[in-house]
Amino acid sequence: MAHAGTASSVDAQQASDALIVKPVEIKAGFEQIALPGNEAMGLVGTSYLIGMGASGLYLGPAAYGAITGQRGGFFTVGGELAWHRPLFSRLEMAAGLYAGGGGGGGSSVGGGLMVRPHLDLLWDLGGYHAGISASNVRFPNGNINSNQLGLVFSADSDFSYYRPNRIGQKVEALGRSGVGFDRVLITLGAYRQKSGGAAAPGSFGFVGARMEQFYSQHLYRGIEVVGGAGGGVAGYAEYLGTLGAETPVWDGQLAVGTRMSVGMGGGGGVSVGGGALAKLGAYATADLSRDAHLSLEGGYANAPAGNFRATYGAANFVWDMDHPYASGGEPEMVGNEWVLGSEHYFGAARKGGSRRDLDAVVIKLNRYLTPSFYLTGQAHSAYSGNAGAYSAGLVGAGYHSAKFAHGLSAGAELLLGVSGGGAVDTGGGAAIQPMVFLAMDLADEASLRLDAGRIKSLNGALNSRILGFSISFSFGTAKR
């Protein structure tokens, strides 16, 4: 009996150590929706959907933004649920529902809640899929309700992870795990406009974040999110894809590189036309440690359908999440969390002096530095309270306690970033948000959280108590 018990323990440990692999669909689409007054707006959607098992269900975060028309600065963020079913030959059907919050660009979105049921027909190209999408884009508390056909493209990938019970210990790893990003960058910078909207200043600050993955030792790709801070452009935002190249110099202690970003931007009175935006930059990066680096960057931004033309300068703090081309050493388990939830602002101050509650959808990605301390990046976007264009991008640090009773734990966060839009009085956009939370385990990797805190604009009247709830998914990834 003792021998059998020992074997069972070993099997349980091996199952705990095993890499779990789930299918992923990385999807992008374009459609033209009808706004009131027979106005057309080109909408780009992106989503990262993880398979939930053999049922054909996929779930994950998604975002939509304007790229043509007259509503640059229109963005929504939320979640999407999709069901896939093969039909015949290489043809596949996908039915799904997106729900999220946002707005902007002066659009009639009311509180900001957007729902998008869709039905896609996709042709399997061998790891890739392309086809058409029939959808309805509707803002239930606004004036947008549009039916349309669009184009959709997706790529197959994997989401690989470990159960998060061995943080800090060594694991076996043959490739990337998690979403697969190799580094994250936190950016502080400023634009100096050559021309802009009537309400836009000659220069304004911005805060941003980038997540990047190397597909060779010198070439990388990623995503970039930016929000306006200072200069009277509260509500300005960017959502871009980036491609870059860099090479080490000076005995490997310094790297130089260049990158190009293309995507969507707008809001805050900046003249971007329909929302299309392109940026080109060059930078130099100095090592602070194996994982930490400081980068200085300069470049140029252009909105081809608007008047926004600007040079920019930025300082980037770079944190390596993985070293995919490192040799030697044994990978270490690192903890991560995805969190999806909602926050209620009590009496959010509006421009003009009134106060009104609002609700915002919240998406968080947490990266643990130790079993208890983590860094966090968050996107918030309003879906009720007649503040549809309000959004916030925040970064910060948090502490999560060990479990103390019946699967309960607690924690706290301190967040800094930018917020604005939706007639919420955020001044120049800079904001601070301290939070505390109580978490209760639902399963090995999932927990339910109750959040409380306050958001305060540093230069505006927004100073609201917050109560929220969220669901978190914890997972381990290997860092080489």
Short mmCIF file of C-alpha atoms in Angstrom, two decimals:
data_model
loop_
_atom_site.label_atom_id
_atom_site.label_comp_id
_atom_site.label_asym_id
_atom_site.label_seq_id
_atom_site.Cartn_x
_atom_site.Cartn_y
_atom_site.Cartn_z
CA MET A 1 0.00 0.00 0.00
CA ALA A 2 2.84 2.38 0.77
CA HIS A 3 4.34 1.77 -2.65
CA ALA A 4 0.99 2.46 -4.38
CA GLY A 5 0.55 5.65 -2.37
CA THR A 6 4.01 6.87 -3.38
CA ALA A 7 3.29 6.19 -7.06
CA SER A 8 0.02 8.08 -6.76
CA SER A 9 1.85 11.06 -5.25
CA VAL A 10 4.40 11.02 -8.06
CA ASP A 11 1.64 10.84 -10.68
CA ALA A 12 -0.16 13.76 -9.04
CA GLN A 13 3.04 15.82 -9.02
CA GLN A 14 3.75 15.01 -12.67
CA ALA A 15 0.18 16.00 -13.61
CA SER A 16 0.67 19.27 -11.74
CA ASP A 17 3.96 19.89 -13.56
CA ALA A 18 2.59 19.05 -17.01
CA LEU A 19 2.29 21.74 -19.65
CA ILE A 20 -1.37 22.37 -20.56
CA VAL A 21 -1.96 23.36 -24.19
CA LYS A 22 -5.21 24.91 -25.45
CA PRO A 23 -6.02 26.01 -29.00
CA VAL A 24 -6.17 29.73 -29.75
CA GLU A 25 -7.80 31.76 -32.49
CA ILE A 26 -6.19 35.18 -33.15
CA LYS A 27 -8.78 37.05 -35.20
CA ALA A 28 -9.02 40.37 -37.05
CA GLY A 29 -11.90 41.74 -39.11
CA PHE A 30 -13.14 44.81 -40.94
CA GLU A 31 -16.69 46.00 -41.51
CA GLN A 32 -18.42 49.27 -42.33
CA ILE A 33 -21.26 50.15 -39.97
CA ALA A 34 -24.05 52.67 -40.47
CA LEU A 35 -24.36 55.55 -37.99
CA PRO A 36 -27.35 57.92 -37.61
CA GLY A 37 -27.66 60.34 -40.52
CA ASN A 38 -26.51 57.77 -43.12
CA GLU A 39 -22.91 58.17 -41.97
CA ALA A 40 -20.51 55.25 -42.49
CA MET A 41 -17.70 54.25 -40.14
CA GLY A 42 -15.07 51.59 -40.88
CA LEU A 43 -14.56 49.37 -37.85
CA VAL A 44 -11.60 47.04 -37.18
CA GLY A 45 -11.98 44.29 -34.60
CA THR A 46 -9.31 42.12 -33.00
CA SER A 47 -9.70 39.24 -30.54
CA TYR A 48 -7.64 36.58 -28.77
CA LEU A 49 -9.89 33.56 -28.17
CA ILE A 50 -8.87 30.47 -26.17
CA GLY A 51 -10.53 27.09 -26.72
CA MET A 52 -12.53 25.79 -23.75
CA GLY A 53 -12.27 22.09 -24.65
CA ALA A 54 -13.88 19.70 -27.13
CA SER A 55 -17.16 21.69 -27.17
CA GLY A 56 -15.90 24.11 -29.83
CA LEU A 57 -16.35 27.10 -27.50
CA TYR A 58 -13.75 29.88 -27.48
CA LEU A 59 -13.51 32.79 -25.03
CA GLY A 60 -11.21 35.79 -24.67
CA PRO A 61 -10.63 39.56 -24.80
CA ALA A 62 -11.49 41.67 -27.83
CA ALA A 63 -11.32 45.30 -28.97
CA TYR A 64 -12.90 47.36 -31.76
CA GLY A 65 -11.92 50.74 -33.16
CA ALA A 66 -12.68 53.18 -35.98
CA ILE A 67 -10.25 53.37 -38.89
CA THR A 68 -12.25 55.10 -41.67
CA GLY A 69 -14.99 57.74 -41.72
CA GLN A 70 -15.15 60.77 -39.42
CA ARG A 71 -15.03 59.20 -35.94
CA GLY A 72 -11.35 58.71 -35.16
CA GLY A 73 -10.99 57.95 -31.46
CA PHE A 74 -13.91 55.50 -31.34
CA PHE A 75 -12.79 52.43 -29.31
CA THR A 76 -14.46 49.67 -27.30
CA VAL A 77 -12.92 46.86 -25.24
CA GLY A 78 -14.59 43.76 -23.82
CA GLY A 79 -14.92 40.02 -24.21
CA GLU A 80 -16.08 37.62 -26.92
CA LEU A 81 -17.59 34.13 -26.79
CA ALA A 82 -17.58 32.09 -30.03
CA TRP A 83 -18.67 28.60 -31.07
CA HIS A 84 -16.95 26.85 -33.99
CA ARG A 85 -18.40 24.01 -36.04
CA PRO A 86 -16.99 22.36 -39.18
CA LEU A 87 -19.48 22.19 -42.06
CA PHE A 88 -17.94 20.29 -44.99
CA SER A 89 -14.60 20.12 -46.78
CA ARG A 90 -12.61 23.13 -45.55
CA LEU A 91 -15.64 25.29 -44.69
CA GLU A 92 -16.28 26.19 -41.05
CA MET A 93 -18.97 28.18 -39.25
CA ALA A 94 -18.37 30.40 -36.21
CA ALA A 95 -21.20 32.02 -34.24
CA GLY A 96 -20.38 34.43 -31.44
CA LEU A 97 -21.21 37.39 -29.25
CA TYR A 98 -19.02 40.33 -28.28
CA ALA A 99 -19.93 42.62 -25.36
CA GLY A 100 -17.87 45.58 -24.23
CA GLY A 101 -17.79 49.24 -23.38
CA GLY A 102 -16.49 52.35 -25.06
CA GLY A 103 -17.24 55.00 -27.66
CA GLY A 104 -15.61 58.26 -28.65
CA GLY A 105 -15.25 60.36 -31.76
CA GLY A 106 -18.50 62.15 -30.94
CA SER A 107 -20.53 59.01 -31.71
CA SER A 108 -24.04 58.39 -30.30
CA VAL A 109 -23.22 55.55 -27.91
CA GLY A 110 -25.09 56.66 -24.77
CA GLY A 111 -23.62 54.77 -21.83
CA GLY A 112 -21.17 52.93 -24.08
CA LEU A 113 -22.39 49.31 -23.98
CA MET A 114 -21.72 47.63 -27.34
CA VAL A 115 -23.02 44.19 -28.31
CA ARG A 116 -22.09 42.46 -31.54
CA PRO A 117 -23.64 39.07 -32.37
CA HIS A 118 -22.06 37.59 -35.49
CA LEU A 119 -22.05 34.59 -37.80
CA ASP A 120 -18.87 33.86 -39.78
CA LEU A 121 -18.19 31.50 -42.68
CA LEU A 122 -14.48 30.64 -42.81
CA TRP A 123 -12.35 28.72 -45.30
CA ASP A 124 -9.50 26.71 -43.79
CA LEU A 125 -6.19 27.67 -45.44
CA GLY A 126 -4.05 25.39 -43.24
CA GLY A 127 -3.35 27.18 -39.96
CA TYR A 128 -5.13 30.29 -41.22
CA HIS A 129 -8.78 31.05 -41.98
CA ALA A 130 -10.41 33.72 -44.14
CA GLY A 131 -14.03 34.48 -44.88
CA ILE A 132 -17.03 36.75 -44.41
CA SER A 133 -18.90 37.86 -41.31
CA ALA A 134 -22.55 38.87 -40.93
CA SER A 135 -23.04 40.96 -37.79
CA ASN A 136 -25.22 43.40 -35.90
CA VAL A 137 -23.47 46.24 -34.03
CA ARG A 138 -25.76 47.78 -31.46
CA PHE A 139 -25.47 50.22 -28.55
CA PRO A 140 -28.60 49.44 -26.47
CA ASN A 141 -28.44 52.72 -24.53
CA GLY A 142 -27.31 54.75 -27.57
CA ASN A 143 -28.49 55.41 -31.14
CA ILE A 144 -26.38 52.94 -33.15
CA ASN A 145 -27.99 49.78 -34.56
CA SER A 146 -26.38 48.50 -37.76
CA ASN A 147 -26.46 45.25 -39.76
CA GLN A 148 -23.59 44.58 -42.17
CA LEU A 149 -21.28 42.12 -43.88
CA GLY A 150 -17.54 42.22 -43.29
CA LEU A 151 -14.27 40.43 -43.88
CA VAL A 152 -12.59 38.26 -41.26
CA PHE A 153 -9.17 36.63 -41.01
CA SER A 154 -7.79 34.40 -38.26
CA ALA A 155 -4.64 32.48 -37.39
CA ASP A 156 -4.38 29.33 -35.28
CA SER A 157 -2.04 29.33 -32.29
CA ASP A 158 -1.65 27.76 -28.85
CA PHE A 159 -2.00 28.97 -25.28
CA SER A 160 0.40 26.87 -23.16
CA TYR A 161 0.54 27.17 -19.40
CA TYR A 162 1.27 25.41 -16.12
CA ARG A 163 -0.90 25.20 -13.05
CA PRO A 164 0.23 28.09 -10.82
CA ASN A 165 1.33 26.05 -7.80
CA ARG A 166 5.11 26.10 -8.34
CA ILE A 167 5.94 29.79 -8.76
CA GLY A 168 9.66 30.36 -8.43
CA GLN A 169 10.58 26.70 -9.01
CA LYS A 170 12.35 25.21 -12.03
CA VAL A 171 10.29 23.64 -14.82
CA GLU A 172 10.92 21.96 -18.14
CA ALA A 173 10.10 24.15 -21.15
CA LEU A 174 10.74 23.69 -24.87
CA GLY A 175 9.15 26.90 -26.12
CA ARG A 176 7.11 29.93 -25.22
CA SER A 177 4.15 29.66 -22.88
CA GLY A 178 1.24 31.95 -22.08
CA VAL A 179 0.35 34.53 -24.72
CA GLY A 180 3.98 34.41 -25.86
CA PHE A 181 5.19 37.98 -25.37
CA ASP A 182 8.89 38.28 -24.56
CA ARG A 183 8.92 41.77 -23.06
CA VAL A 184 6.69 44.62 -21.89
CA LEU A 185 7.48 48.33 -22.13
CA ILE A 186 6.01 51.21 -20.11
CA THR A 187 6.26 54.51 -22.00
CA LEU A 188 6.27 58.19 -21.00
CA GLY A 189 6.50 60.69 -23.82
CA ALA A 190 5.24 63.78 -25.59
CA TYR A 191 4.04 64.75 -29.06
CA ARG A 192 4.88 68.06 -30.68
CA GLN A 193 2.30 68.72 -33.36
CA LYS A 194 3.02 70.31 -36.68
CA SER A 195 -0.75 70.70 -37.14
CA GLY A 196 -3.84 69.45 -35.35
CA GLY A 197 -7.47 70.01 -34.48
CA ALA A 198 -8.79 73.42 -33.50
CA ALA A 199 -8.92 72.40 -29.84
CA ALA A 200 -5.61 70.53 -29.85
CA PRO A 201 -2.48 72.16 -28.39
CA GLY A 202 0.91 72.33 -30.06
CA SER A 203 2.18 69.55 -27.79
CA PHE A 204 0.80 67.05 -25.30
CA GLY A 205 2.04 64.18 -23.17
CA PHE A 206 1.19 60.51 -23.38
CA VAL A 207 1.52 57.33 -21.35
CA GLY A 208 1.60 53.94 -23.01
CA ALA A 209 2.45 50.26 -22.88
CA ARG A 210 3.81 47.82 -25.46
CA MET A 211 4.04 44.03 -25.48
CA GLU A 212 6.45 42.49 -27.98
CA GLN A 213 7.55 39.07 -29.21
CA PHE A 214 10.77 38.28 -31.09
CA TYR A 215 10.43 35.95 -34.08
CA SER A 216 14.19 36.03 -34.69
CA GLN A 217 17.09 37.35 -32.64
CA HIS A 218 16.73 40.78 -34.26
CA LEU A 219 13.12 41.09 -35.51
CA TYR A 220 10.00 41.47 -33.35
CA ARG A 221 6.29 42.26 -33.50
CA GLY A 222 3.80 43.42 -30.90
CA ILE A 223 0.94 45.66 -29.86
CA GLU A 224 1.00 49.21 -28.51
CA VAL A 225 -1.59 51.08 -26.42
CA VAL A 226 -1.26 54.83 -25.70
CA GLY A 227 -3.36 57.39 -23.80
CA GLY A 228 -3.09 61.19 -23.74
CA ALA A 229 -1.87 62.83 -20.51
CA GLY A 230 -1.66 66.60 -20.12
CA GLY A 231 -2.03 69.28 -22.76
CA GLY A 232 -5.84 69.24 -22.78
CA VAL A 233 -6.28 65.98 -24.75
CA ALA A 234 -7.91 63.77 -22.09
CA GLY A 235 -9.57 60.91 -23.95
CA TYR A 236 -6.94 60.64 -26.70
CA ALA A 237 -5.94 56.99 -27.30
CA GLU A 238 -4.03 54.76 -29.72
CA TYR A 239 -4.24 51.02 -30.44
CA LEU A 240 -1.50 49.88 -32.83
CA GLY A 241 0.36 46.88 -34.14
CA THR A 242 4.13 47.27 -34.34
CA LEU A 243 7.04 45.69 -36.27
CA GLY A 244 10.64 46.37 -35.36
CA ALA A 245 14.28 45.42 -35.70
CA GLU A 246 17.15 45.89 -33.26
CA THR A 247 20.75 44.81 -32.80
CA PRO A 248 23.15 44.89 -29.84
CA VAL A 249 26.22 47.13 -29.88
CA TRP A 250 28.97 48.07 -27.42
CA ASP A 251 29.67 44.57 -26.06
CA GLY A 252 25.97 43.80 -25.80
CA GLN A 253 25.31 46.48 -23.17
CA LEU A 254 23.46 48.73 -25.61
CA ALA A 255 20.99 48.00 -28.41
CA VAL A 256 19.79 50.25 -31.22
CA GLY A 257 16.67 49.72 -33.26
CA THR A 258 13.85 51.06 -35.36
CA ARG A 259 10.16 50.24 -35.47
CA MET A 260 6.98 51.04 -37.37
CA SER A 261 3.46 51.04 -35.87
CA VAL A 262 0.15 51.09 -37.74
CA GLY A 263 -3.38 51.13 -36.34
CA MET A 264 -6.00 53.43 -34.86
CA GLY A 265 -5.89 56.63 -32.82
CA GLY A 266 -7.92 59.67 -31.89
CA GLY A 267 -10.06 61.48 -29.33
CA GLY A 268 -9.29 64.46 -27.12
CA GLY A 269 -9.79 66.97 -29.95
CA VAL A 270 -6.82 65.65 -31.96
CA SER A 271 -7.57 65.71 -35.70
CA VAL A 272 -7.13 62.13 -36.95
CA GLY A 273 -9.99 61.94 -39.47
CA GLY A 274 -11.34 58.39 -39.57
CA GLY A 275 -8.75 57.12 -37.07
CA ALA A 276 -5.97 55.54 -39.16
CA LEU A 277 -2.55 56.30 -37.65
CA ALA A 278 1.06 55.40 -38.51
CA LYS A 279 4.28 55.95 -36.53
CA LEU A 280 7.96 55.49 -37.33
CA GLY A 281 10.63 55.65 -34.64
CA ALA A 282 14.24 54.90 -33.73
CA TYR A 283 15.66 54.16 -30.28
CA ALA A 284 18.62 53.15 -28.16
CA THR A 285 18.29 50.78 -25.18
CA ALA A 286 20.74 50.45 -22.27
CA ASP A 287 20.83 47.45 -19.91
CA LEU A 288 20.11 48.03 -16.22
CA SER A 289 20.12 44.30 -15.41
CA ARG A 290 19.42 41.03 -17.23
CA ASP A 291 15.69 41.75 -17.23
CA ALA A 292 15.44 45.56 -16.90
CA HIS A 293 16.42 48.15 -19.52
CA LEU A 294 15.94 51.86 -20.26
CA SER A 295 15.19 53.02 -23.80
CA LEU A 296 15.09 56.51 -25.35
CA GLU A 297 13.08 56.87 -28.55
CA GLY A 298 12.25 59.55 -31.08
CA GLY A 299 9.99 59.45 -34.11
CA TYR A 300 7.17 60.79 -36.23
CA ALA A 301 3.39 60.16 -36.25
CA ASN A 302 0.96 60.79 -39.09
CA ALA A 303 -2.83 60.47 -39.39
CA PRO A 304 -3.27 60.29 -43.19
CA ALA A 305 -6.98 61.20 -43.17
CA GLY A 306 -6.62 64.01 -40.60
CA ASN A 307 -4.39 66.96 -39.79
CA PHE A 308 -2.37 65.30 -37.03
CA ARG A 309 1.35 65.40 -37.88
CA ALA A 310 3.75 65.24 -34.95
CA THR A 311 7.25 64.41 -33.85
CA TYR A 312 7.58 62.59 -30.54
CA GLY A 313 10.09 61.71 -27.87
CA ALA A 314 9.67 58.97 -25.27
CA ALA A 315 11.43 57.15 -22.46
CA ASN A 316 10.62 53.43 -22.15
CA PHE A 317 11.14 51.17 -19.17
CA VAL A 318 11.63 47.66 -20.59
CA TRP A 319 11.00 44.47 -18.60
CA ASP A 320 11.90 41.08 -20.10
CA MET A 321 9.28 38.39 -19.51
CA ASP A 322 11.24 35.69 -21.32
CA HIS A 323 14.61 35.15 -23.04
CA PRO A 324 13.70 32.84 -25.93
CA TYR A 325 17.20 32.74 -27.43
CA ALA A 326 19.10 32.35 -24.15
CA SER A 327 21.32 29.28 -23.84
CA GLY A 328 21.87 27.27 -20.69
CA GLY A 329 20.02 27.51 -17.42
CA GLU A 330 16.76 25.90 -16.39
CA PRO A 331 13.48 27.81 -16.94
CA GLU A 332 11.68 29.15 -13.87
CA MET A 333 7.93 29.17 -13.23
CA VAL A 334 6.40 32.69 -13.15
CA GLY A 335 2.85 33.48 -12.04
CA ASN A 336 0.33 35.40 -14.17
CA GLU A 337 -3.34 36.39 -13.97
CA TRP A 338 -5.98 37.49 -16.43
CA VAL A 339 -8.80 39.40 -14.76
CA LEU A 340 -12.13 40.42 -16.33
CA GLY A 341 -14.67 42.43 -14.38
CA SER A 342 -16.72 45.56 -13.84
CA GLU A 343 -16.20 48.66 -11.69
CA HIS A 344 -18.88 51.07 -10.46
CA TYR A 345 -17.88 54.72 -9.98
CA PHE A 346 -20.03 56.57 -7.42
CA GLY A 347 -20.79 60.18 -8.35
CA ALA A 348 -18.25 60.56 -11.16
CA ALA A 349 -17.70 64.29 -11.74
CA ARG A 350 -18.75 65.57 -15.16
CA LYS A 351 -17.67 68.65 -17.04
CA GLY A 352 -20.15 71.36 -16.13
CA GLY A 353 -20.26 70.44 -12.44
CA SER A 354 -22.77 67.56 -12.26
CA ARG A 355 -22.06 64.13 -10.81
CA ARG A 356 -23.39 60.77 -11.97
CA ASP A 357 -22.56 57.12 -11.39
CA LEU A 358 -20.96 55.13 -14.20
CA ASP A 359 -19.92 51.52 -14.83
CA ALA A 360 -16.81 50.38 -16.68
CA VAL A 361 -15.64 47.03 -18.01
CA VAL A 362 -12.14 46.17 -16.74
CA ILE A 363 -9.48 43.91 -18.28
CA LYS A 364 -6.26 43.27 -16.33
CA LEU A 365 -3.04 41.35 -16.93
CA ASN A 366 -0.94 40.71 -13.82
CA ARG A 367 2.65 39.44 -13.81
CA TYR A 368 4.10 38.15 -10.53
CA LEU A 369 7.64 39.07 -9.48
CA THR A 370 7.39 36.92 -6.32
CA PRO A 371 4.62 34.60 -5.09
CA SER A 372 2.90 37.69 -3.59
CA PHE A 373 4.00 40.87 -5.45
CA TYR A 374 3.00 41.60 -9.05
CA LEU A 375 2.96 44.25 -11.74
CA THR A 376 -0.32 45.02 -13.51
CA GLY A 377 -1.56 46.63 -16.72
CA GLN A 378 -5.25 47.48 -17.05
CA ALA A 379 -7.80 48.84 -19.54
CA HIS A 380 -11.12 50.30 -18.33
CA SER A 381 -13.99 51.46 -20.56
CA ALA A 382 -17.46 52.75 -19.65
CA TYR A 383 -20.62 50.85 -20.60
CA SER A 384 -23.30 52.73 -18.62
CA GLY A 385 -23.89 56.08 -16.96
CA ASN A 386 -24.03 58.20 -20.14
CA ALA A 387 -20.23 58.25 -20.29
CA GLY A 388 -19.68 56.00 -23.30
CA ALA A 389 -16.41 57.56 -24.45
CA TYR A 390 -14.78 57.33 -21.00
CA SER A 391 -11.75 55.04 -20.78
CA ALA A 392 -8.67 54.59 -18.62
CA GLY A 393 -5.31 52.92 -19.08
CA LEU A 394 -3.50 52.17 -15.82
CA VAL A 395 -0.30 50.44 -14.71
CA GLY A 396 0.92 49.70 -11.23
CA ALA A 397 1.89 47.15 -8.61
CA GLY A 398 -0.02 44.90 -6.26
CA TYR A 399 0.21 42.49 -3.34
CA HIS A 400 -1.78 39.23 -3.08
CA SER A 401 -1.75 37.41 0.25
CA ALA A 402 -1.58 33.68 0.80
CA LYS A 403 -4.89 31.90 1.42
CA PHE A 404 -5.98 32.32 5.02
CA ALA A 405 -9.37 30.54 5.33
CA HIS A 406 -11.68 28.47 3.12
CA GLY A 407 -9.90 29.50 -0.07
CA LEU A 408 -10.03 33.22 0.79
CA SER A 409 -7.18 35.66 0.14
CA ALA A 410 -6.81 39.44 0.03
CA GLY A 411 -4.69 42.06 -1.70
CA ALA A 412 -4.11 45.66 -2.65
CA GLU A 413 -3.05 47.61 -5.76
CA LEU A 414 -1.72 51.09 -6.47
CA LEU A 415 -2.34 52.23 -10.05
CA LEU A 416 -1.23 55.24 -12.09
CA GLY A 417 -2.19 56.19 -15.61
CA VAL A 418 -4.53 58.23 -17.75
CA SER A 419 -8.29 58.53 -18.07
CA GLY A 420 -10.71 60.72 -19.96
CA GLY A 421 -13.57 61.08 -22.39
CA GLY A 422 -17.33 60.76 -21.96
CA ALA A 423 -17.56 64.30 -20.49
CA VAL A 424 -15.99 63.00 -17.26
CA ASP A 425 -13.92 65.79 -15.65
CA THR A 426 -10.41 64.30 -15.65
CA GLY A 427 -8.48 67.51 -16.42
CA GLY A 428 -5.37 66.63 -18.40
CA GLY A 429 -6.02 62.89 -17.96
CA ALA A 430 -3.47 61.79 -15.34
CA ALA A 431 -5.08 59.68 -12.59
CA ILE A 432 -4.28 57.56 -9.54
CA GLN A 433 -6.31 54.57 -8.31
CA PRO A 434 -5.62 52.71 -5.02
CA MET A 435 -7.61 49.47 -4.60
CA VAL A 436 -8.08 46.58 -2.17
CA PHE A 437 -9.71 43.22 -2.90
CA LEU A 438 -10.98 40.02 -1.33
CA ALA A 439 -10.69 36.85 -3.44
CA MET A 440 -12.50 33.51 -3.12
CA ASP A 441 -11.36 30.40 -5.01
CA LEU A 442 -13.84 28.91 -7.48
CA ALA A 443 -11.48 26.26 -8.89
CA ASP A 444 -7.74 25.52 -9.04
CA GLU A 445 -7.06 28.41 -11.43
CA ALA A 446 -10.16 30.64 -11.11
CA SER A 447 -11.31 32.96 -8.35
CA LEU A 448 -14.02 35.54 -7.73
CA ARG A 449 -12.97 38.98 -6.46
CA LEU A 450 -14.68 41.87 -4.72
CA ASP A 451 -12.80 45.15 -5.26
CA ALA A 452 -13.05 48.53 -3.51
CA GLY A 453 -11.08 51.74 -3.84
CA ARG A 454 -11.01 55.22 -5.30
CA ILE A 455 -10.02 56.88 -8.58
CA LYS A 456 -8.76 60.45 -8.48
CA SER A 457 -7.80 62.69 -11.35
CA LEU A 458 -4.64 64.65 -10.57
CA ASN A 459 -5.84 67.76 -12.40
CA GLY A 460 -9.61 67.33 -12.72
CA ALA A 461 -12.66 67.01 -10.48
CA LEU A 462 -13.00 63.20 -10.78
CA ASN A 463 -12.64 61.77 -7.26
CA SER A 464 -14.94 58.75 -6.94
CA ARG A 465 -15.29 55.74 -4.70
CA ILE A 466 -15.20 52.46 -6.64
CA LEU A 467 -16.84 49.10 -5.98
CA GLY A 468 -16.19 46.25 -8.39
CA PHE A 469 -16.31 42.53 -8.99
CA SER A 470 -14.19 40.37 -11.26
CA ILE A 471 -13.18 36.83 -12.18
CA SER A 472 -9.48 35.98 -12.37
CA PHE A 473 -7.70 33.13 -14.14
CA SER A 474 -4.26 32.24 -12.75
CA PHE A 475 -1.62 30.42 -14.77
CA GLY A 476 2.09 29.74 -14.74
CA THR A 477 4.55 30.41 -17.57
CA ALA A 478 8.20 29.47 -18.01
CA LYS A 479 10.85 32.18 -18.03
CA ARG A 480 14.21 31.25 -19.53
#
